[in-house]
Coordinates of C-alpha atoms in Angstrom, one line a residue:
Chain A
M2 CA -1.0 34.7 87.4
I3 CA 0.1 31.1 87.9
D4 CA 0.1 30.6 84.1
Q5 CA 2.4 33.6 83.6
L6 CA 4.8 32.2 86.2
Q7 CA 4.7 28.9 84.5
A8 CA 5.4 30.6 81.1
L9 CA 8.4 32.4 82.7
G10 CA 9.7 29.1 84.0
F11 CA 9.2 27.5 80.6
T12 CA 11.2 30.2 78.9
G13 CA 13.9 30.1 81.5
L14 CA 14.2 26.3 81.2
N15 CA 14.3 26.6 77.4
K16 CA 17.1 29.2 77.5
L17 CA 19.1 27.1 79.9
A18 CA 18.6 24.0 77.7
A19 CA 19.8 25.9 74.7
L20 CA 22.8 27.1 76.6
G21 CA 23.6 23.5 77.5
R22 CA 23.1 22.3 73.9
S23 CA 25.4 25.0 72.7
F24 CA 28.1 23.9 75.1
I25 CA 27.6 20.3 74.1
M26 CA 27.9 21.3 70.4
L27 CA 31.1 23.3 71.2
F28 CA 32.6 20.4 73.0
H29 CA 31.7 17.8 70.4
S30 CA 32.9 19.9 67.5
L31 CA 36.2 21.0 69.0
C32 CA 37.3 18.1 71.2
Y33 CA 38.4 15.4 68.9
F34 CA 41.5 14.5 67.0
P35 CA 41.2 16.0 63.6
N36 CA 42.0 14.1 60.4
P37 CA 44.2 16.7 58.6
R38 CA 43.7 15.1 55.1
V39 CA 39.9 15.6 55.3
G40 CA 39.8 18.6 57.6
F41 CA 42.3 20.9 56.0
P42 CA 40.6 21.4 52.6
L43 CA 37.4 22.1 54.4
L44 CA 39.1 24.6 56.7
I45 CA 40.7 26.3 53.7
K46 CA 37.3 26.6 52.0
Q47 CA 35.7 28.1 55.2
L48 CA 38.7 30.5 55.7
H49 CA 38.0 31.7 52.2
F50 CA 34.3 32.2 52.8
V51 CA 34.7 33.7 56.3
G52 CA 38.0 35.6 56.0
V53 CA 38.9 36.5 52.5
L54 CA 35.5 37.5 51.4
S55 CA 35.2 39.8 54.5
L56 CA 38.4 41.6 53.7
I57 CA 36.9 44.2 51.5
I58 CA 34.4 45.5 54.1
I59 CA 37.1 45.4 56.8
V60 CA 39.7 47.3 54.7
V61 CA 37.2 50.0 53.5
S62 CA 35.7 50.6 56.9
G63 CA 39.2 50.5 58.6
L64 CA 40.4 53.2 56.1
F65 CA 37.5 55.5 56.7
I66 CA 37.5 55.0 60.5
G67 CA 41.2 55.9 60.6
M68 CA 40.6 58.9 58.4
V69 CA 37.7 60.2 60.5
L70 CA 39.6 59.7 63.8
S71 CA 42.5 61.6 62.4
L72 CA 40.4 64.5 61.2
Q73 CA 38.3 64.7 64.4
G74 CA 41.4 64.4 66.6
Y75 CA 43.2 67.1 64.6
T76 CA 40.4 69.7 64.8
I77 CA 40.4 69.3 68.6
L78 CA 44.1 68.9 69.3
V79 CA 45.1 71.8 67.0
D80 CA 43.4 74.2 69.5
Y81 CA 46.0 73.1 72.2
G82 CA 48.9 73.2 69.7
S83 CA 49.5 69.5 70.1
E84 CA 48.4 68.1 66.8
Q85 CA 51.4 65.8 66.8
A86 CA 49.5 63.7 69.2
V87 CA 47.1 62.7 66.4
G88 CA 49.2 59.6 65.6
Q89 CA 49.2 58.4 69.1
M90 CA 45.4 59.0 69.4
V91 CA 44.6 57.2 66.2
A92 CA 46.9 54.2 67.0
L93 CA 45.8 53.8 70.6
S94 CA 42.1 54.0 69.9
L95 CA 42.4 51.7 66.9
V96 CA 44.6 49.1 68.5
R97 CA 43.0 48.9 71.9
E98 CA 39.3 49.3 71.1
L99 CA 38.1 50.1 67.7
S100 CA 39.6 47.4 65.5
P101 CA 38.6 44.4 67.6
V102 CA 35.1 45.8 68.3
V103 CA 34.3 47.2 64.9
A104 CA 35.9 44.3 63.0
G105 CA 33.9 42.0 65.3
L106 CA 30.6 43.8 64.6
L107 CA 31.3 43.8 60.8
F108 CA 32.3 40.1 61.0
A109 CA 29.1 39.2 62.8
G110 CA 27.1 41.0 60.2
R111 CA 29.1 39.8 57.2
A112 CA 30.2 36.3 58.1
G113 CA 28.1 35.3 61.2
S114 CA 24.7 35.8 59.6
A115 CA 25.9 33.9 56.5
L116 CA 27.1 31.0 58.6
T117 CA 23.7 30.8 60.4
A118 CA 21.7 30.9 57.3
E119 CA 23.9 28.3 55.6
I120 CA 23.7 25.8 58.4
G121 CA 20.1 26.6 59.1
L122 CA 19.2 25.8 55.5
M123 CA 21.2 22.6 55.6
K124 CA 19.1 21.6 58.6
A125 CA 15.8 22.7 57.0
T126 CA 16.6 20.7 53.8
E127 CA 17.6 17.7 56.0
Q128 CA 21.2 17.6 54.7
L129 CA 22.4 17.4 58.3
S130 CA 20.3 14.4 59.1
S131 CA 21.1 12.6 55.9
M132 CA 24.8 13.1 56.7
E133 CA 24.2 11.4 60.1
M134 CA 22.4 8.7 58.2
I135 CA 25.5 7.9 56.0
G136 CA 27.7 8.0 59.1
V137 CA 29.4 11.4 58.7
D138 CA 29.2 13.5 61.9
P139 CA 27.9 16.9 60.8
L140 CA 29.6 18.5 63.8
R141 CA 33.0 17.5 62.5
R142 CA 32.2 17.9 58.8
I143 CA 30.2 21.1 58.9
V144 CA 30.5 22.8 62.3
A145 CA 34.2 22.3 63.2
P146 CA 35.8 23.9 60.1
R147 CA 33.5 26.9 60.4
F148 CA 34.5 27.3 64.0
W149 CA 38.2 27.2 63.4
A150 CA 37.8 29.5 60.4
G151 CA 36.1 32.2 62.5
F152 CA 38.5 31.7 65.3
I153 CA 41.5 32.2 62.9
S154 CA 40.0 34.9 60.7
L155 CA 38.9 37.6 63.2
P156 CA 42.3 38.3 64.8
L157 CA 43.9 38.5 61.3
L158 CA 41.0 40.8 60.1
S159 CA 41.4 42.9 63.3
M160 CA 45.1 43.4 62.8
I161 CA 44.6 44.3 59.1
F162 CA 41.9 46.8 60.3
S163 CA 44.3 48.5 62.7
V164 CA 47.1 48.8 60.1
V165 CA 44.7 50.1 57.3
G166 CA 43.2 52.5 59.9
I167 CA 46.5 53.9 60.9
W168 CA 47.5 54.3 57.3
G169 CA 44.2 56.2 56.7
G170 CA 45.0 58.4 59.7
L171 CA 48.5 59.0 58.3
L172 CA 47.0 59.9 54.9
V173 CA 44.7 62.5 56.4
G174 CA 46.9 63.8 59.2
V175 CA 50.2 64.0 57.4
D176 CA 49.5 64.3 53.7
W177 CA 46.4 66.5 54.0
L178 CA 46.5 68.4 57.2
G179 CA 50.3 68.7 57.3
I180 CA 51.3 67.2 60.6
Y181 CA 55.1 66.5 60.6
E182 CA 55.5 62.8 59.8
G183 CA 58.4 62.2 62.1
S184 CA 56.5 63.4 65.2
F185 CA 53.4 61.5 64.1
W186 CA 55.4 58.2 64.2
A187 CA 57.5 59.1 67.2
N188 CA 54.6 60.0 69.4
M189 CA 52.8 56.8 68.3
Q190 CA 55.8 54.6 69.0
A191 CA 56.3 56.3 72.4
A192 CA 52.7 55.8 73.4
V193 CA 51.9 52.3 72.0
D194 CA 53.3 49.4 74.0
F195 CA 53.4 46.0 72.4
R196 CA 52.3 43.9 75.3
I197 CA 49.8 46.3 76.9
D198 CA 48.2 47.6 73.7
V199 CA 48.8 45.4 70.7
L200 CA 48.7 42.1 72.4
N201 CA 45.6 42.9 74.4
G202 CA 43.9 44.0 71.2
I203 CA 44.7 40.7 69.6
I204 CA 43.4 38.8 72.7
K205 CA 40.2 40.8 72.4
A206 CA 39.9 39.9 68.7
I207 CA 40.5 36.2 69.5
V208 CA 37.8 36.2 72.2
F209 CA 35.3 38.0 69.9
G210 CA 36.0 35.6 67.0
Y211 CA 35.2 32.8 69.4
V212 CA 32.0 34.4 70.7
V213 CA 30.7 35.4 67.2
T214 CA 31.4 32.1 65.6
W215 CA 30.0 30.1 68.5
I216 CA 26.7 32.1 68.5
A217 CA 26.4 32.0 64.7
V218 CA 27.0 28.3 64.3
F219 CA 24.9 27.4 67.2
Q220 CA 21.9 29.5 66.1
G221 CA 22.1 27.8 62.7
Y222 CA 22.5 24.4 64.1
D223 CA 19.7 24.8 66.6
C224 CA 17.2 26.8 64.5
I225 CA 13.6 25.8 63.8
P226 CA 13.9 24.1 60.4
T227 CA 11.5 26.4 58.5
S228 CA 12.1 29.4 56.4
E229 CA 10.7 31.6 59.3
G230 CA 13.0 29.8 61.8
I231 CA 16.0 30.5 59.6
S232 CA 15.2 34.2 59.4
Q233 CA 14.7 34.4 63.2
A234 CA 18.0 32.6 63.8
T235 CA 19.9 34.9 61.5
T236 CA 18.4 38.0 63.3
K237 CA 19.3 36.4 66.6
T238 CA 22.9 35.8 65.5
V239 CA 23.5 39.4 64.6
V240 CA 21.7 40.8 67.7
Y241 CA 23.2 38.4 70.2
S242 CA 26.7 38.6 68.8
S243 CA 26.7 42.4 68.6
L244 CA 25.5 42.7 72.2
S245 CA 27.9 40.1 73.5
I246 CA 30.8 41.7 71.7
L247 CA 30.1 45.0 73.4
G248 CA 29.5 43.4 76.8
V249 CA 32.6 41.2 76.6
D250 CA 34.6 44.2 75.4
F251 CA 33.7 46.1 78.5
L252 CA 34.7 43.2 80.7
L253 CA 38.0 42.7 78.9
T254 CA 38.8 46.4 79.0
A255 CA 38.1 46.5 82.7
L256 CA 40.4 43.5 83.2
M257 CA 43.2 44.7 80.9
F258 CA 43.3 48.4 81.5
G259 CA 41.2 49.0 84.6
D260 CA 43.9 48.0 87.1
L261 CA 41.5 45.5 88.8
Chain B
M9 CA 41.4 25.2 39.4
R10 CA 38.7 26.6 41.6
M11 CA 40.3 25.1 44.7
R12 CA 43.6 26.7 43.6
T13 CA 42.2 30.2 43.5
I14 CA 40.6 29.7 46.9
E15 CA 43.9 28.5 48.4
L16 CA 45.7 31.4 46.9
G17 CA 43.2 33.8 48.4
V18 CA 43.5 32.2 51.8
G19 CA 47.3 32.2 51.6
A20 CA 47.3 35.9 50.7
F21 CA 44.8 36.6 53.5
I22 CA 46.9 34.9 56.2
F23 CA 50.1 36.5 54.8
A24 CA 48.4 39.9 55.0
G25 CA 47.3 39.2 58.6
F26 CA 50.8 38.4 59.7
L27 CA 52.2 41.3 57.8
A28 CA 49.8 43.5 59.7
L29 CA 51.1 42.0 62.9
V30 CA 54.7 42.7 62.0
V31 CA 53.7 46.3 61.1
L32 CA 51.9 46.7 64.4
I33 CA 55.0 45.4 66.3
V34 CA 57.7 47.2 64.4
N35 CA 56.1 50.5 63.2
V36 CA 53.3 51.2 65.6
S37 CA 54.6 50.0 68.9
G38 CA 58.3 50.4 68.1
L39 CA 59.2 47.2 70.0
T40 CA 62.9 46.6 70.5
L41 CA 64.2 43.2 71.6
S42 CA 66.5 44.7 74.3
T43 CA 63.6 45.2 76.7
N44 CA 63.8 41.7 78.1
E45 CA 67.2 42.4 79.6
E46 CA 67.0 43.1 83.3
G47 CA 68.2 46.5 84.3
Y48 CA 69.4 47.7 87.7
R49 CA 67.1 49.6 90.1
I50 CA 67.9 52.9 91.7
Y51 CA 65.7 55.0 94.0
A52 CA 65.0 58.7 94.6
R53 CA 62.9 60.6 97.2
F54 CA 60.9 63.6 96.0
E55 CA 58.9 66.2 97.9
N56 CA 56.2 66.1 95.2
I57 CA 56.0 64.0 92.1
G58 CA 53.1 65.9 90.6
G59 CA 51.7 63.5 88.0
L60 CA 54.6 61.2 87.5
T61 CA 53.3 57.7 86.8
V62 CA 54.7 54.2 86.6
R63 CA 56.1 53.6 83.1
S64 CA 57.3 57.3 82.8
K65 CA 60.6 57.8 81.1
V66 CA 63.9 58.3 82.9
T67 CA 66.3 60.3 80.8
I68 CA 69.8 61.7 80.6
S69 CA 70.0 64.8 78.3
G70 CA 66.6 63.9 77.0
V71 CA 67.6 60.4 75.9
A72 CA 65.5 57.6 77.5
I73 CA 67.7 55.3 79.6
G74 CA 65.0 53.5 81.7
K75 CA 61.6 53.8 83.2
V76 CA 59.8 54.3 86.5
T77 CA 58.7 51.0 87.9
N78 CA 57.1 51.8 91.3
I79 CA 56.0 54.8 93.3
T80 CA 55.3 54.6 97.0
I81 CA 55.4 56.8 100.0
D82 CA 58.3 56.6 102.4
P83 CA 56.4 56.5 105.8
D84 CA 59.3 58.0 107.8
A85 CA 60.2 61.0 105.7
L86 CA 56.7 61.3 104.2
K87 CA 58.2 61.8 100.8
A88 CA 57.4 60.0 97.6
L89 CA 59.9 57.1 97.0
V90 CA 60.3 56.5 93.2
E91 CA 61.8 53.2 92.0
M92 CA 63.5 53.4 88.6
E93 CA 64.8 50.6 86.4
I94 CA 67.8 51.7 84.3
E95 CA 68.9 49.6 81.3
P96 CA 72.2 47.8 82.0
Q97 CA 74.2 49.4 79.3
Y98 CA 73.9 52.8 81.0
D99 CA 76.2 52.1 83.9
Y100 CA 77.9 55.5 84.2
L101 CA 75.5 57.2 86.6
T102 CA 77.8 58.6 89.4
L103 CA 76.8 58.5 93.0
D104 CA 76.4 62.3 93.2
S105 CA 74.0 62.4 90.2
S106 CA 70.9 64.5 90.6
A107 CA 67.3 63.8 89.5
A108 CA 64.6 66.3 88.6
I109 CA 61.0 65.8 87.6
L110 CA 60.5 67.6 84.3
T111 CA 57.6 68.2 81.9
A112 CA 57.6 67.5 78.2
G113 CA 56.2 70.7 76.7
L114 CA 53.9 72.9 78.6
L115 CA 51.2 70.4 79.3
G116 CA 52.9 67.2 78.4
E117 CA 53.8 64.1 80.4
K118 CA 56.1 64.1 83.4
Y119 CA 59.5 62.4 83.2
I120 CA 62.6 62.1 85.3
G121 CA 65.8 63.9 84.1
I122 CA 69.1 62.8 85.6
S123 CA 72.2 64.9 85.5
V124 CA 75.4 63.0 86.0
G125 CA 77.9 64.4 88.5
A126 CA 81.6 64.1 88.8
D127 CA 82.0 61.3 91.5
E128 CA 84.4 58.4 90.9
E129 CA 82.0 55.8 92.1
M130 CA 79.1 54.6 90.0
M131 CA 75.6 53.7 91.0
A132 CA 74.7 50.0 91.5
D133 CA 71.5 48.2 92.1
G134 CA 69.6 49.6 95.1
D135 CA 71.5 52.9 95.4
E136 CA 69.6 56.2 96.0
I137 CA 69.9 59.6 94.3
E138 CA 70.2 62.1 97.1
D139 CA 70.0 65.3 95.2
T140 CA 66.4 65.6 93.9
Q141 CA 64.2 68.4 92.6
S142 CA 60.5 68.0 92.7
A143 CA 57.9 68.5 90.0
L144 CA 56.9 72.1 89.2
V145 CA 53.3 72.4 90.4
L146 CA 51.5 75.2 88.7
E147 CA 49.2 76.0 91.7
E148 CA 52.2 76.4 94.0
L149 CA 53.9 78.7 91.6
I150 CA 50.8 80.9 91.2
G151 CA 50.3 80.9 95.0
K152 CA 53.9 82.1 95.6
F153 CA 53.5 84.7 92.9
L154 CA 50.3 86.1 94.5
F155 CA 51.9 86.0 98.0
N156 CA 54.8 88.1 96.7
K157 CA 52.4 90.5 95.1
V158 CA 50.6 91.0 98.4
N159 CA 53.8 91.6 100.3
E160 CA 55.0 94.3 97.9

């Protein structure tokens, strides 16, 4: 009984210590004056790795999600004779919810897990400690560019997701099912507000980019430096970041659209 | 050479992202720059607003000229007091204009339709439309219809 209580306390303290370490890492890797000549090429490389290489999966899934939304919306709305509202439905659900959340989930699976595995392997092969040995701070050299890259990429990916999804919806709704194109756009523009819908969606994507990259980089940086430890850390990255995206999404939605 | 392709890819990616933002702003949300201009506010009292919400359209002949900014209850008359913001270029609402709550389509959203009268004086900030017509509430209509049937 006492032993179990002690074990609980031990786990709790460990979690808290990890949380503290993650904040220290965040602080040390973001709060310094960057040297643009060294930092910029590193950032470009990470943007390529995190952003450009995620484009394919984002574009393909955005297209299909938009097409499915349009098709599903049409089959229901046509019963009420209001199939023109498909455009508004597709655009609102993509811009407000689906593109930040789905792009975030895909991003966690595609880029987050790769970040964790990369940094974890660096740690396991003692590249990070050798860097410290020669006087290069791995937080600035390795962690910070990845942070900024994730932070910049996800909002861009989310916006691309929205646009491709709306185009997919247009493809199915207008070209295939024969909704009048004018009313498709007119209803959409009447319903979507820039500040309330588009901007809030972008804010969501920025927050998710932050959360996913933070979790991914920290799990890699803090992993047990064995092959097993790396695999555990990669799993944790995907699970934690997916759960926190969904949880944070509810909080943000309640704040933005819940009239709290 | 390798760095060059990477930089090209990143450049294209960032460009695509911002292009997407522009498409979202212009095509999807239909944002116009004139919205930051302050319009003038007018008021109207209705018996029943039946589903009118803040941000609903205010129209003349179906053309949107402003939006509903606030809905409260007037405690003295126990009527709904609707505050509307009209865009400043539409400054030809006469004092004897009338306002009605209309429905777009059979089940669509509620909006306010204003018919302009023949008065010489124009409305200014803070004026009130006296002649109003409440929203059509389906239950009341059915109730009246049944009541008439019973009377026959």
